[in-house]
Amino acid sequence: MRPIDIKNVKLTDPFWGRLQELVRTKMLPWQWRALNDEIPGAAKSWCIHNFRAAARLNEKRRTQPGFREPVFADPGFEVLPAQGEEADPDRFYGFVFQDTDLYKWLEAVAYSLSVHPDAELEAAADRAIGLIAAAQHPSGYLDTYYILNGMDAILTNLRSNHELYCMGHLIEAACAYYEATGKDALLKAARRFADYIYLRCGPDGDRPGFPGHEIAEMALARLYRLTGEARYLTLARLFLDRRGREPHYFDEEEKREAARRGQPWTPGGPRRHEYSQSHLPVREQREAVGHAVRAVYLYSGMADVAALTKDDSLYAACDALWHSITREKLYITGGIGGTSRGEAFSYPFDLPNDAAYAETCAAVGLVFFARRMLERAPDGEYADVMERALYNAVLSGMSLDGQSFFYVNPLEMSPEACRRDERLSHVAPSRQKWFGCACCPPNLARLIGSVAAYAFTEEEGALRLNLYIACEIKKAGLTVRVDTDMPWDGHVTLTFSGPAPEKLSLALRIPEWTDPAGVLLDCPAGVEKAARGSFVTLTGEWREGDRVSLTFPMPVRVLTADPRVRACRGKAAVARGPFVYCAEGGEPALCRLDTDRLSDIVPTPIEISGVPMAALTVPVKKALPGEALYSPYAPPQEAGASLTLIPYHAWANRGEQEMRVWLNT
Amino acid sequence: MRPIDIKNVKLTDPFWGRLQELVRTKMLPWQWRALNDEIPGAAKSWCIHNFRAAARLNEKRRTQPGFREPVFADPGFEVLPAQGEEADPDRFYGFVFQDTDLYKWLEAVAYSLSVHPDAELEAAADRAIGLIAAAQHPSGYLDTYYILNGMDAILTNLRSNHELYCMGHLIEAACAYYEATGKDALLKAARRFADYIYLRCGPDGDRPGFPGHEIAEMALARLYRLTGEARYLTLARLFLDRRGREPHYFDEEEKREAARRGQPWTPGGPRRHEYSQSHLPVREQREAVGHAVRAVYLYSGMADVAALTKDDSLYAACDALWHSITREKLYITGGIGGTSRGEAFSYPFDLPNDAAYAETCAAVGLVFFARRMLERAPDGEYADVMERALYNAVLSGMSLDGQSFFYVNPLEMSPEACRRDERLSHVAPSRQKWFGCACCPPNLARLIGSVAAYAFTEEEGALRLNLYIACEIKKAGLTVRVDTDMPWDGHVTLTFSGPAPEKLSLALRIPEWTDPAGVLLDCPAGVEKAARGSFVTLTGEWREGDRVSLTFPMPVRVLTADPRVRACRGKAAVARGPFVYCAEGGEPALCRLDTDRLSDIVPTPIEISGVPMAALTVPVKKALPGEALYSPYAPPQEAGASLTLIPYHAWANRGEQEMRVWLNT
C-alpha cells in the first residue's frame, strides 16, 4: 500500500487543523524570515545568504570571461564571521548542511499548498526556487558550501560533509513541490543534481561511496516513484549495498586526505562507523546504533528500497532494527536517542530520563520508518509506535503557539539541574526561537503539513485508517467523512457519500491504548468484517448515507517499563489515548503515585496557551524532607497530595517548572 | 585536643595492621619505582626526573660563571614529550603539580617509619630529600616546573599553577619526616620555601594572593605548631582572609597576563571562582562548592586556623560548610563530589550513583576536615562521618593487594555502561596501576600510615577514642591496651598497665551504627561515668590490671536517603558496623530488596583476595525481563533470589562485575 495523496484529504480536525494553520500562518512565514536572517536576536541561518552568494558566483561563471573557479579552502564544519566582523556577502557561513533548511522549508510549504492555497507563501517559495536554480553549478552539482569554497574538493568527504544529504532534502522538496503545484523548476534542479551524482557515484562513477548522513536513499526512491527513472532506484540501492563493506569507503577517503596533507592515517576506535550505520553491511545490521536521525532515515530508505525491489533480506534487517528500537531503545514518548554523545542510540535499555537526547528530528524520522513498515503490512504495532512518537516526542518539539522549539526532549527536567549540572548542558529548560543547527523546526513543519499521508494508506479498492483524524477523504467515486473526538475521546463515525455504490475494503485500526473488549463497531448490514493484526477490515459496496460508528474506550493507563530499563525502575507513567502524560510543577520528584487509588484518575478540561486539552489529576503521596541525609529504612514520612498531569507534548508552555514523565511508585 | 603522636601507638589490629604492612612492604616501594618511572607499561610520573633536572640546573647556577636563568616558556598544564620523541633529561614533564607526588610519598614514608623502622625505605627517602634540597633554588623557592621553565614567571598564576600547593605538601612531608626521624634536612628546605613565600606573599609582599589549590593553609598551621614561628600562622590566615575579596586576585592575575600578551581580558562565568572556593570571603561561605578536594583541604585549614587563633567566626563557617556537606552533598560511602565536571560538588542532593566522581583524595580530605572538627568538640557526628569515609570511600580507592587504585569511586557500576556510555568516561570498571595525575595512591598511603592520629585524640590527662583499633597506647605513665574485633564485631576491651596509678579522663565513642540501648559497658568501681555528645567519658585513677569492656551491638542496618536525593528514591542501602555494603554480580539492577525479610540478613565469612571479611546475604526478588518495553502497571513478574553483599571498599577485586550500593526496594 502507499500513503494517501494528501490533496485528496480535507482536514476538519480541531487538533491537526489548528496545527496545520499554525504551520501555514505562523511557522512557515516565521521560518522564511529566519532563513533570511531577519529575526532580531535569533541565531543566524545564513541559508538564503549562501544561495545568493552561490548564485552571484554562477553569474560570474556565465558572464565574466576568464572567470576562475575558487580553489577549495576547507573552512570547517561550521563557519561564522570572526567576532566583530561583518559577514562577507560572497562567503559561505553556517553549518556544512545549511542548504537543507531551505529545502525542508520548501517541502513544508508544498504540503501546506496541497491543502490550502496561499498566494503569498507560494510566491516566496517560487522566489526561493529561482534562487536555488541560479545557485546550481552548471554541472548540475548543487551544494553552496562547495560552490562557494571551491568545486575541486567536492565529493571527497562523503562521511562528514553532507553533500548527499543536501541532495536528499532537495529531492524531497522538489517531489513535494511538484506534486503540490505541478511546477517543475525545483524538480528539474533536483534531477540535474541527482543525474550528476549518478555519474560520479553511480555504478560507473569515480566516487563509489555512500552518504555519511542518510536521507538520499528514501529521497531517490521517491524520485524514482515520481519519475519512473530507474537510475534513481539503482543509486538508492547502491548507497545501501555499499555500507559496511571493506575496504571501508570512509577510511579510504580519510587515507586519501591524509596522504594529500602528507600526514599519517590512524583509524578511529573500532566503533567509529557505528555513528553513520556503516559498521556492517545493512542486511547484517541487527542493533540500532549511532546517530539516531541518521539511523531512522537509513532504515526508512531500506524499507523503501525493499518495497520497490521486493527484497526480503532488506526487510528482514528492517524488522530486526525495528525490534531493536521498539523493544530496547524507545522512550515511552516515542523519542529515540538515549545519549547526547553523538546524538545517538545508547546501549540496550539505557534510556536516562533527565539526560535523554530524544531529538525532535529523530522522532520525526521514526515516524517515517513506521509509516514505511506499515505500508508493508497492517501490523498495528507500527501504527502504535508511529502514533506514540507523533503525539508525544514529535509535538513536544514545538511550543503550542508554534513559535519556539526543542531540539532535545527529555522526560525529566529540573530547572536547577539544567542550570547547575553541566552534564545536562544539552537540555534546555524552555524552547528556543531558532537554532544555528535548525534541523528540527522545518522538519516539524513538513511532518505536520503531511500528517494525512501518515494517517491514511491506500491502494486500489482499499483504504486503511492508521490514525483517526477528522476529515473528508476522496477515494475513487466515494467521499468518506471521518468525524471524531480524537485524540481526546474514542468516538469515530465514518459517513459515505458518492454518486454510485463503490466497492471498498476499509481497514480500521484498533489502537493499543484501548480496551479491545470494549470496542463497539456498528456498520451497515451486508458489510463483511475480518480481523487482521490490529486492524478490522470492512469490505462491501458503500453507498450514499452509509455510516460506520466506532467507539474505543480510552482508559487512563498506568504503565511500567521493562525492569532492565534502570532509569524507570520503581516508576510508572500515566497515559490516556495516544498521549503520554507528565507532571509539571508540584515537586514531582518528591511524590509517588498512590497506586491504591489509580481508578480515581479522571480527565478534566484544561487550557494551556489557549489550547483546550484534557488534564489528569493523580493522587500522590508527597515525601516530607528527611532530617538526616541517610536514616534507617522505615515507612516514609509522607502527606497526601495530588499532581496535575498534562499531555507531555504540552510541557514547557507555562514557564520553567520541574517536569517528569516517570513518577515514583 | 590534638591528634595523638602516632609514635606512642603500637598497632596490633589485623585490619589496619595488614593495611599498614601493605603500605610499607608493597605500596611505598612500588610508588618509589613509579616516581622513578621504573614501572613498565604504567603512566610515567616524571617526578624524580624533574627534581634531577632542577638539581642539575642549580649545579650550573652555582658552578658555571655567567650562567643565565632560563626565561619562562609556559609549557602548559601537562607536558609530555612529543610522540615518538625521547624525553629531554633537562626539561620538565608531567603536570604542573608533579612535585607533590614525591612529597606525599615522603610523608607516607615518615608515618611508616614512625611505627616501623625500615632502613631501606629510610635510605631511599634520605636520597630523595637530598635531591629535593639540591633542586631548591638559591632563593629558597622550590617548584621544579618554574625552576626548569624560567624563574621570571614564578607566582604569576597562583590560580592554576599550584606553586603554593607544592609548598603545602612539602611542608606536610617535612614536618612528618622530622617528627618521625628527627632529621631536619627536609624541614629546612620547607622552611626556606615558606620563608621565601612569606616574603613575596606575606603582609608586605608583592604577590598578595592565595592558593588556587588549597593545602598550604593547614600545612602552615602545622609548621607553626612544630616550630612556633608566628610568620607561618600569619601567612595561613592571610591565605584564608584574602579569598573572595574584590578586586579578585585571580582576575587581577589574568588581567596582568592578558595585558602582557596584548590581549583583551574577558571574565569567565559568574560562578568561575566557585571551583577554587574563592567566590566569597571564607567567613561568608555556607555551601560546599567547587572542586571537592580543594574544598575540604580549605575547610581543614580554616578549622586549624580557627583553633590556633580562637576565631569563632571561622568556626561558624566551618560548621555551615560541614552541614552543607553532611546534610546535602555526602554519598553514603563518605565520598564527596557528585559531578565529574570540575571533579566537584554538585548542587544539593544531586548525588548520582553511576556518574559519581567521589574522588579518593576528596574522601581523604573529608577525613582531614572531620578530624579537625572532632578536635574542637567531642561531637560523635564528626567521628561518624570520618569513619564512614575512611572505611568506605577512602579504602575503595585501593585494591585489597595495595597494587592498583581508583581515582573515581562510583556507587553503581555496570561494565556495559562503562564501555558504551561516554557520559561515564571518568568511571573505570577496575582499578589502575598508576595515573598520570597520581594524587590518590600516595594520599592513601599517608592516611593509612597515620590512621592512629585520626582514631585517637588527646590532651594532658585526657584520651579520646574516636575509632576502635586494636593497639597499645602509651599515655603519660600508662599503657592502655585496646583489644577489639572491630570493624567486624563490636567487642572492645581496654586493659591498663603502668608502674603507678594515673589519673585519666577516657572518652569512648558510641558509634552511630550501634543500637545505643544495647551497649554494654563494664568498668572498675570508682570510675566516674559521664555522657557528652556521643561519647561516654570515664574519669578515674587507673592502675595495673584495670579493665574496661564495651560491647556495641552491630546490627545489619537498612538505610534510605532523604527523598530529595533523586538518585536514591525507592532504594535502600545495607550497612553493618562502619561498612556500607554493595552487591557485586548477580544482576543487582534487576533485583529488589525483599523488605519483609530484612531480619533474615546475617553476616557470613568470606575471603576476597585472601583477606577475610564478613559478607551479607540479602533476600531479593529478581525481576523477569518484560515481554514489551512498556506494559500496564501490575505486580512485577519476579522470582525469589538472594544477593551476596560485600563491604563496599572490597569491590572490584574479583574481576569486572556489575556493582551497586543502592538496591531497589
Short mmCIF file of N, CA, C and O in Angstrom, two decimals, chain A residues 220-292:
data_model
loop_
_atom_site.label_atom_id
_atom_site.label_comp_id
_atom_site.label_asym_id
_atom_site.label_seq_id
_atom_site.Cartn_x
_atom_site.Cartn_y
_atom_site.Cartn_z
N LEU A 220 15.70 9.28 -3.16
CA LEU A 220 15.86 8.72 -4.51
C LEU A 220 14.74 7.73 -4.82
O LEU A 220 14.26 7.66 -5.97
N ALA A 221 14.31 6.99 -3.81
CA ALA A 221 13.18 6.07 -4.02
C ALA A 221 11.93 6.87 -4.39
O ALA A 221 11.16 6.49 -5.29
N ARG A 222 11.75 7.99 -3.73
CA ARG A 222 10.59 8.83 -4.03
C ARG A 222 10.69 9.41 -5.44
O ARG A 222 9.70 9.46 -6.18
N LEU A 223 11.89 9.83 -5.79
CA LEU A 223 12.11 10.41 -7.12
C LEU A 223 11.87 9.34 -8.20
O LEU A 223 11.31 9.63 -9.27
N TYR A 224 12.29 8.12 -7.89
CA TYR A 224 12.03 7.02 -8.82
C TYR A 224 10.53 6.79 -8.98
O TYR A 224 10.02 6.63 -10.09
N ARG A 225 9.82 6.79 -7.86
CA ARG A 225 8.36 6.58 -7.92
C ARG A 225 7.69 7.67 -8.76
O ARG A 225 6.78 7.41 -9.53
N LEU A 226 8.19 8.91 -8.60
CA LEU A 226 7.55 10.03 -9.30
C LEU A 226 7.90 10.04 -10.80
O LEU A 226 7.05 10.32 -11.65
N THR A 227 9.15 9.73 -11.11
CA THR A 227 9.61 9.90 -12.49
C THR A 227 9.68 8.59 -13.26
O THR A 227 9.75 8.60 -14.49
N GLY A 228 9.75 7.45 -12.55
CA GLY A 228 9.92 6.17 -13.22
C GLY A 228 11.32 5.95 -13.75
O GLY A 228 11.60 4.94 -14.41
N GLU A 229 12.24 6.83 -13.43
CA GLU A 229 13.61 6.73 -13.94
C GLU A 229 14.41 5.75 -13.07
O GLU A 229 14.70 6.02 -11.91
N ALA A 230 14.80 4.61 -13.67
CA ALA A 230 15.42 3.51 -12.93
C ALA A 230 16.75 3.89 -12.28
O ALA A 230 17.15 3.32 -11.26
N ARG A 231 17.47 4.85 -12.91
CA ARG A 231 18.77 5.28 -12.34
C ARG A 231 18.66 5.63 -10.86
O ARG A 231 19.56 5.37 -10.08
N TYR A 232 17.55 6.29 -10.51
CA TYR A 232 17.44 6.77 -9.13
C TYR A 232 17.30 5.62 -8.14
O TYR A 232 17.87 5.64 -7.06
N LEU A 233 16.55 4.60 -8.55
CA LEU A 233 16.43 3.43 -7.67
C LEU A 233 17.77 2.69 -7.59
O LEU A 233 18.18 2.24 -6.52
N THR A 234 18.45 2.58 -8.74
CA THR A 234 19.77 1.94 -8.75
C THR A 234 20.71 2.63 -7.77
O THR A 234 21.41 1.99 -6.98
N LEU A 235 20.70 3.96 -7.81
CA LEU A 235 21.60 4.73 -6.95
C LEU A 235 21.21 4.53 -5.47
O LEU A 235 22.09 4.32 -4.61
N ALA A 236 19.91 4.56 -5.19
CA ALA A 236 19.46 4.35 -3.80
C ALA A 236 19.95 2.99 -3.30
O ALA A 236 20.47 2.86 -2.19
N ARG A 237 19.81 1.99 -4.14
CA ARG A 237 20.19 0.65 -3.72
C ARG A 237 21.71 0.54 -3.55
O ARG A 237 22.20 -0.09 -2.61
N LEU A 238 22.45 1.17 -4.46
CA LEU A 238 23.91 1.17 -4.32
C LEU A 238 24.33 1.81 -2.99
O LEU A 238 25.23 1.32 -2.30
N PHE A 239 23.67 2.92 -2.65
CA PHE A 239 24.01 3.61 -1.39
C PHE A 239 23.79 2.67 -0.19
O PHE A 239 24.52 2.74 0.79
N LEU A 240 22.79 1.81 -0.30
CA LEU A 240 22.57 0.83 0.78
C LEU A 240 23.61 -0.28 0.73
O LEU A 240 24.22 -0.62 1.74
N ASP A 241 23.80 -0.83 -0.46
CA ASP A 241 24.65 -2.02 -0.58
C ASP A 241 26.11 -1.74 -0.26
O ASP A 241 26.85 -2.65 0.11
N ARG A 242 26.54 -0.50 -0.43
CA ARG A 242 27.96 -0.20 -0.19
C ARG A 242 28.31 -0.01 1.28
O ARG A 242 29.49 -0.02 1.64
N ARG A 243 27.33 0.21 2.12
CA ARG A 243 27.61 0.46 3.55
C ARG A 243 28.26 -0.76 4.19
O ARG A 243 27.83 -1.88 3.96
N GLY A 244 29.24 -0.50 5.04
CA GLY A 244 29.82 -1.57 5.85
C GLY A 244 30.68 -2.55 5.10
O GLY A 244 31.02 -3.60 5.63
N ARG A 245 31.03 -2.25 3.85
CA ARG A 245 31.92 -3.14 3.09
C ARG A 245 33.38 -2.72 3.33
O ARG A 245 33.67 -1.55 3.50
N GLU A 246 34.27 -3.74 3.28
CA GLU A 246 35.69 -3.44 3.39
C GLU A 246 36.33 -3.52 2.01
O GLU A 246 35.94 -4.37 1.22
N PRO A 247 37.30 -2.68 1.65
CA PRO A 247 37.79 -1.57 2.48
C PRO A 247 36.71 -0.51 2.65
O PRO A 247 35.97 -0.24 1.70
N HIS A 248 36.64 0.05 3.85
CA HIS A 248 35.57 0.98 4.17
C HIS A 248 35.78 2.29 3.42
O HIS A 248 36.85 2.89 3.51
N TYR A 249 34.74 2.72 2.71
CA TYR A 249 34.89 3.90 1.87
C TYR A 249 35.33 5.13 2.68
O TYR A 249 36.14 5.93 2.20
N PHE A 250 34.80 5.28 3.87
CA PHE A 250 35.16 6.46 4.67
C PHE A 250 36.61 6.40 5.15
O PHE A 250 37.28 7.44 5.28
N ASP A 251 37.10 5.20 5.41
CA ASP A 251 38.52 5.06 5.75
C ASP A 251 39.37 5.43 4.54
O ASP A 251 40.39 6.12 4.67
N GLU A 252 38.94 4.97 3.37
CA GLU A 252 39.71 5.26 2.15
C GLU A 252 39.73 6.78 1.90
O GLU A 252 40.75 7.34 1.52
N GLU A 253 38.59 7.41 2.12
CA GLU A 253 38.52 8.87 1.99
C GLU A 253 39.52 9.55 2.93
O GLU A 253 40.24 10.47 2.55
N GLU A 254 39.53 9.07 4.17
CA GLU A 254 40.43 9.67 5.16
C GLU A 254 41.88 9.44 4.77
O GLU A 254 42.72 10.33 4.94
N LYS A 255 42.16 8.24 4.26
CA LYS A 255 43.55 7.94 3.87
C LYS A 255 43.98 8.87 2.74
O LYS A 255 45.10 9.39 2.75
N ARG A 256 43.08 9.05 1.76
CA ARG A 256 43.43 9.95 0.64
C ARG A 256 43.70 11.36 1.14
O ARG A 256 44.65 12.02 0.73
N GLU A 257 42.84 11.81 2.07
CA GLU A 257 43.01 13.16 2.59
C GLU A 257 44.31 13.27 3.39
O GLU A 257 45.04 14.26 3.27
N ALA A 258 44.59 12.24 4.19
CA ALA A 258 45.83 12.26 4.97
C ALA A 258 47.04 12.28 4.04
O ALA A 258 48.00 13.04 4.27
N ALA A 259 46.98 11.48 2.97
CA ALA A 259 48.08 11.43 2.01
C ALA A 259 48.28 12.81 1.36
O ALA A 259 49.40 13.28 1.19
N ARG A 260 47.14 13.44 1.03
CA ARG A 260 47.22 14.75 0.39
C ARG A 260 47.92 15.75 1.31
O ARG A 260 48.71 16.59 0.88
N ARG A 261 47.63 15.64 2.61
CA ARG A 261 48.26 16.55 3.57
C ARG A 261 49.64 16.05 4.02
O ARG A 261 50.27 16.69 4.86
N GLY A 262 50.02 14.88 3.55
CA GLY A 262 51.32 14.33 3.95
C GLY A 262 51.35 13.91 5.41
O GLY A 262 52.39 13.94 6.06
N GLN A 263 50.18 13.52 5.92
CA GLN A 263 50.12 13.09 7.33
C GLN A 263 49.86 11.60 7.39
O GLN A 263 49.27 11.02 6.48
N PRO A 264 50.27 10.97 8.51
CA PRO A 264 49.95 9.54 8.65
C PRO A 264 48.45 9.38 8.94
O PRO A 264 47.83 10.27 9.51
N TRP A 265 47.88 8.25 8.53
CA TRP A 265 46.48 7.99 8.82
C TRP A 265 46.38 6.99 9.96
O TRP A 265 47.03 5.95 9.95
N THR A 266 45.63 7.37 10.99
CA THR A 266 45.35 6.41 12.06
C THR A 266 43.84 6.26 12.16
O THR A 266 43.12 7.25 12.21
N PRO A 267 43.37 5.02 12.17
CA PRO A 267 41.92 4.83 12.23
C PRO A 267 41.39 5.25 13.60
O PRO A 267 42.13 5.23 14.59
N GLY A 268 40.11 5.65 13.66
CA GLY A 268 39.46 5.92 14.95
C GLY A 268 39.19 4.61 15.67
O GLY A 268 39.71 3.56 15.29
N GLY A 269 38.38 4.66 16.71
CA GLY A 269 38.08 3.46 17.50
C GLY A 269 37.34 2.43 16.68
O GLY A 269 36.86 2.72 15.58
N PRO A 270 37.23 1.21 17.21
CA PRO A 270 36.60 0.13 16.45
C PRO A 270 35.11 0.40 16.19
O PRO A 270 34.54 -0.18 15.27
N ARG A 271 34.50 1.29 16.98
CA ARG A 271 33.08 1.57 16.78
C ARG A 271 32.87 2.83 15.94
O ARG A 271 31.76 3.37 15.90
N ARG A 272 33.93 3.32 15.27
CA ARG A 272 33.83 4.63 14.63
C ARG A 272 32.77 4.70 13.56
O ARG A 272 32.22 5.76 13.32
N HIS A 273 32.47 3.59 12.90
CA HIS A 273 31.49 3.65 11.81
C HIS A 273 30.05 3.38 12.27
O HIS A 273 29.14 3.42 11.46
N GLU A 274 29.88 3.11 13.56
CA GLU A 274 28.51 2.94 14.06
C GLU A 274 27.73 4.24 13.96
O GLU A 274 26.53 4.24 13.72
N TYR A 275 28.43 5.34 14.19
CA TYR A 275 27.78 6.66 14.17
C TYR A 275 26.95 6.83 12.89
O TYR A 275 25.85 7.36 12.91
N SER A 276 27.51 6.41 11.76
CA SER A 276 26.82 6.55 10.47
C SER A 276 26.25 5.23 9.98
O SER A 276 25.96 5.08 8.79
N GLN A 277 26.07 4.27 10.86
CA GLN A 277 25.45 2.98 10.49
C GLN A 277 26.16 2.33 9.31
O GLN A 277 25.53 1.70 8.46
N SER A 278 27.48 2.51 9.24
CA SER A 278 28.20 1.85 8.16
C SER A 278 29.24 0.90 8.73
O SER A 278 30.25 0.61 8.12
N HIS A 279 28.96 0.39 9.93
CA HIS A 279 29.86 -0.55 10.60
C HIS A 279 29.68 -1.96 10.07
O HIS A 279 30.55 -2.80 10.25
N LEU A 280 28.52 -2.22 9.46
CA LEU A 280 28.21 -3.56 8.94
C LEU A 280 27.40 -3.37 7.65
O LEU A 280 26.72 -2.36 7.49
N PRO A 281 27.44 -4.36 6.76
CA PRO A 281 26.51 -4.31 5.62
C PRO A 281 25.08 -4.21 6.16
O PRO A 281 24.75 -4.81 7.19
N VAL A 282 24.23 -3.43 5.47
CA VAL A 282 22.92 -3.16 6.05
C VAL A 282 22.11 -4.42 6.32
O VAL A 282 21.37 -4.48 7.31
N ARG A 283 22.27 -5.43 5.50
CA ARG A 283 21.48 -6.65 5.71
C ARG A 283 21.95 -7.43 6.93
O ARG A 283 21.27 -8.34 7.38
N GLU A 284 23.13 -7.07 7.46
CA GLU A 284 23.64 -7.75 8.66
C GLU A 284 23.41 -6.93 9.93
O GLU A 284 23.77 -7.35 11.02
N GLN A 285 22.84 -5.75 9.78
CA GLN A 285 22.63 -4.91 10.97
C GLN A 285 21.42 -5.43 11.75
O GLN A 285 20.36 -5.67 11.18
N ARG A 286 21.59 -5.58 13.04
CA ARG A 286 20.52 -6.08 13.88
C ARG A 286 20.22 -5.15 15.05
O ARG A 286 19.14 -5.19 15.62
N GLU A 287 21.21 -4.32 15.43
CA GLU A 287 21.02 -3.40 16.56
C GLU A 287 21.04 -1.98 16.04
O GLU A 287 21.92 -1.60 15.25
N ALA A 288 20.05 -1.19 16.45
CA ALA A 288 20.01 0.23 16.07
C ALA A 288 21.11 0.95 16.84
O ALA A 288 21.12 0.96 18.06
N VAL A 289 22.05 1.55 16.09
CA VAL A 289 23.19 2.21 16.74
C VAL A 289 23.47 3.55 16.06
O VAL A 289 22.97 3.83 14.96
N GLY A 290 24.28 4.33 16.74
CA GLY A 290 24.78 5.57 16.15
C GLY A 290 23.78 6.71 16.22
O GLY A 290 22.77 6.64 16.92
N HIS A 291 24.11 7.75 15.48
CA HIS A 291 23.31 8.97 15.40
C HIS A 291 21.86 8.60 15.06
O HIS A 291 21.60 7.99 14.02
N ALA A 292 20.94 8.97 15.92
CA ALA A 292 19.58 8.42 15.82
C ALA A 292 18.85 8.91 14.57
O ALA A 292 18.13 8.15 13.93
#
